[in-house]
GROMACS .gro file of C-alpha atoms in nm:
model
  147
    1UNK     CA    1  -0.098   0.342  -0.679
    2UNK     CA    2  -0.122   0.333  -1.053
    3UNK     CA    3   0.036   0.564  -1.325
    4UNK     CA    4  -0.090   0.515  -1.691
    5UNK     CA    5  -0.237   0.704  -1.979
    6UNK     CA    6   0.012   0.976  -2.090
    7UNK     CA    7   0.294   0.800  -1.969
    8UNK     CA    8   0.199   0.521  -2.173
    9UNK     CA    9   0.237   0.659  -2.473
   10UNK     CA   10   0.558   0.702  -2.358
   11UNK     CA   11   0.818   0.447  -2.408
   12UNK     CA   12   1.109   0.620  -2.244
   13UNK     CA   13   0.860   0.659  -1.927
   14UNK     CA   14   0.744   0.275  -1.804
   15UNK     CA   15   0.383   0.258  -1.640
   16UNK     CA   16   0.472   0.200  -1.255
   17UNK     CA   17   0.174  -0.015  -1.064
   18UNK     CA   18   0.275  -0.019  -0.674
   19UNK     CA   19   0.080  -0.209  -0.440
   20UNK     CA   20   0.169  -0.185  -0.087
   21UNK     CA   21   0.031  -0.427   0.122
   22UNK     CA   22   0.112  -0.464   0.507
   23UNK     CA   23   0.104  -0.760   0.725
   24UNK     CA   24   0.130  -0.982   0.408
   25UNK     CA   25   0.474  -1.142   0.488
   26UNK     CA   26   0.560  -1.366   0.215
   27UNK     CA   27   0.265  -1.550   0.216
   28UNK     CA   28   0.258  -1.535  -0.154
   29UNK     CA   29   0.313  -1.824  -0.372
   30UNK     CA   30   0.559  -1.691  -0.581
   31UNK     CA   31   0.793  -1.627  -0.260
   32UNK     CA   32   0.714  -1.969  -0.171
   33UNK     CA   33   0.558  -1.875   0.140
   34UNK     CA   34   0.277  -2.038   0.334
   35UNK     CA   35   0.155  -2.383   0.192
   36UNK     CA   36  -0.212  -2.286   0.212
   37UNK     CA   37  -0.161  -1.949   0.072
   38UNK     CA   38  -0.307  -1.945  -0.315
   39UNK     CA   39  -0.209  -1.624  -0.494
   40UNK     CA   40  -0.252  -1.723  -0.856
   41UNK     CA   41  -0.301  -1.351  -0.939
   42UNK     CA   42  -0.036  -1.257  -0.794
   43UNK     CA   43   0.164  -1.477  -0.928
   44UNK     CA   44   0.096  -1.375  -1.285
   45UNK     CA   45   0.223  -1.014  -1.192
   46UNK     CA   46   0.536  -1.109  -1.036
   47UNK     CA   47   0.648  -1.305  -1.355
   48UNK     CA   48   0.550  -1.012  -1.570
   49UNK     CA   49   0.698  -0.717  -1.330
   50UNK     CA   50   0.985  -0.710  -1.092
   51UNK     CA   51   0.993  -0.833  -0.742
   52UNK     CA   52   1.125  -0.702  -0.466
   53UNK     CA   53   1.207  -1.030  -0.209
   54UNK     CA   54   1.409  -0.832   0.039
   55UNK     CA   55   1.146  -0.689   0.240
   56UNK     CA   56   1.287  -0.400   0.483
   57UNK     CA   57   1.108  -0.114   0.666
   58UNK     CA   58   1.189   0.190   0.786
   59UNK     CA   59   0.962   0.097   1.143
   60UNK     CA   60   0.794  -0.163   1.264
   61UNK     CA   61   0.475   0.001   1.256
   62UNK     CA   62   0.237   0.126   1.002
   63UNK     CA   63   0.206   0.526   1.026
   64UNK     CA   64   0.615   0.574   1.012
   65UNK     CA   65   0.636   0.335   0.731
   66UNK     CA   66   0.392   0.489   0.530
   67UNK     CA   67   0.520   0.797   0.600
   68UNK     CA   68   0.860   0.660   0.516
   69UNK     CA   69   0.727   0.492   0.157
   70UNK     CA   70   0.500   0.827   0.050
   71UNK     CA   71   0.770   1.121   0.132
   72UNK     CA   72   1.085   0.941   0.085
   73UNK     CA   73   1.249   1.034   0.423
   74UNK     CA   74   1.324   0.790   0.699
   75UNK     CA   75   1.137   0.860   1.066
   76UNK     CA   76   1.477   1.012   1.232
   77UNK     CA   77   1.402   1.306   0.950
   78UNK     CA   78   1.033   1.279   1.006
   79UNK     CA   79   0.961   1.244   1.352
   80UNK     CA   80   0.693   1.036   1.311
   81UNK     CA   81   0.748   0.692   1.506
   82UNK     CA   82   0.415   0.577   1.602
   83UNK     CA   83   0.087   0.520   1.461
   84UNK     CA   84  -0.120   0.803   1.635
   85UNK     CA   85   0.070   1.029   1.344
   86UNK     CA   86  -0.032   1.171   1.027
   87UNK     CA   87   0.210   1.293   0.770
   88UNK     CA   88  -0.046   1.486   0.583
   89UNK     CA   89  -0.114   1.648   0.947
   90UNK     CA   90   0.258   1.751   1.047
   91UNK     CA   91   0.376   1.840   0.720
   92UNK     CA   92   0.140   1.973   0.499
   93UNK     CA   93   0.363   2.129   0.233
   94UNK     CA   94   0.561   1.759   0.191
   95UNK     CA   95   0.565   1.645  -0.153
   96UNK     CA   96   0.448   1.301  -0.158
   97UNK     CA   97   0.513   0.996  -0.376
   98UNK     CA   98   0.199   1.060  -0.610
   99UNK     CA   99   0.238   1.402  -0.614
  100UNK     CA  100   0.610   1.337  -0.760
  101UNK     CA  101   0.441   1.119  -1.031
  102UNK     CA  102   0.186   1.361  -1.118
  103UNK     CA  103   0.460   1.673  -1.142
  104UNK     CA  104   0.624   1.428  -1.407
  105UNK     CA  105   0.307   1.384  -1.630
  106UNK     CA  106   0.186   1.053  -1.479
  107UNK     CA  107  -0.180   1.008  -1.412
  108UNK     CA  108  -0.161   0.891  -1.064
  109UNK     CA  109  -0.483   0.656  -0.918
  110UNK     CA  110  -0.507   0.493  -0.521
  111UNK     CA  111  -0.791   0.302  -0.356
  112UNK     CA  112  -0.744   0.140  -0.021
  113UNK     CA  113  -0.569   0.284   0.312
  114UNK     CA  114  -0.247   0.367   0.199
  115UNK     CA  115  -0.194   0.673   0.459
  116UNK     CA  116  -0.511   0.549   0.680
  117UNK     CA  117  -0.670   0.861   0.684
  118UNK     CA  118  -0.634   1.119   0.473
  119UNK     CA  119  -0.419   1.134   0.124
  120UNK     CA  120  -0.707   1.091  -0.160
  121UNK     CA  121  -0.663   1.445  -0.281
  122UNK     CA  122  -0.287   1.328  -0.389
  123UNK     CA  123  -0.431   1.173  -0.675
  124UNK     CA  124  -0.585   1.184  -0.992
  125UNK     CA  125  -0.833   0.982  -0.906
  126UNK     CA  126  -0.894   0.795  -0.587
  127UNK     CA  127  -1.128   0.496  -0.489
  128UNK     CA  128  -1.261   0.491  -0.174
  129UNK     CA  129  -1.272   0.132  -0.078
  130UNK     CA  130  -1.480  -0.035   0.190
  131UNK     CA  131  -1.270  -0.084   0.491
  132UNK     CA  132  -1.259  -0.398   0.701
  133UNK     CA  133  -1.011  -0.555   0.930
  134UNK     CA  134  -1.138  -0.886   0.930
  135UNK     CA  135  -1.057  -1.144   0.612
  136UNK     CA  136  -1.434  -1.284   0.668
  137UNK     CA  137  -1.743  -1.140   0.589
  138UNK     CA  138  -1.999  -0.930   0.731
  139UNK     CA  139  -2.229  -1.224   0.791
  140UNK     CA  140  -2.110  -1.333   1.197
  141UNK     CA  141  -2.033  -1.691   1.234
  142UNK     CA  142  -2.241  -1.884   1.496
  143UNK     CA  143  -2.025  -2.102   1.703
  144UNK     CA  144  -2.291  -2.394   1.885
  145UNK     CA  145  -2.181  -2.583   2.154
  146UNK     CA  146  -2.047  -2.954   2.164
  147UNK     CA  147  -2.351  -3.173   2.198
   0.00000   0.00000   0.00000
């Protein structure tokens, strides 16, 4: 998520650039995490912004912890505590984290699958990015047998 523009302007109000990535662990070089990780983008940011080391959750699954992150209220409050749930679904009236932004007179922007289905009319502007669950590309690798 991304908040700019007006709010830029803005001293009093910083620009706020979250990016919420699952699964990553710290396998980021500037949490000196895996060896063979190479994150020099990422790196860059982190000196520039602030860091958050202390990685918690509110679940150990994705649904309640995005749930968790976007409305500000833990599963027990919720009742969402597994992955076949959608926020947007069960509470339709919740205010959610860009919508909190934009009532504030941030121009709020997402792009990947932050809620997993659903949740790209809570912005601004939203980029619909092509999905895929595998880090290699479309192209399938031919495995040939030992000769």
């Amino acid at each position: 998520m991304c908040v700019s523009a007006a709010a830029a302007a803005d001293k009093s109000r910083p620009n706020v650039l979250l990016i919420a990535i699952d699964d990553l662990n710290d396998w980021v070089g500037f949490l000196e995490g895996h060896p063979q990780t190479k994150t020099p983008n990422m790196d860059r940011l982190a000196q520039r912004g602030v860091v958050f080391a202390n990685a918690q959750c509110s679940a150990p699954l994705c649904c309640p912890s995005r749930a968790a992150i976007f409305s500000g209220q833990q599963p027990f409050h919720t009742g969402i505590y597994n992955n076949d749930q959608n926020i947007l679904r069960q509470f339709p009236n919740i205010e959610m984290l860009p919508q909190t932004f934009a009532k504030h007179g941030y121009k709020t922007q997402g792009t990947g699958k932050l809620l997993h289905s659903g949740g790209s009319e809570l912005y601004d502007e939203y980029f619909h990015a092509q999905q895929r669950w595998s880090p290699f590309g479309s192209v399938r690798n031919v495995i040939r047998p030992k000769i």
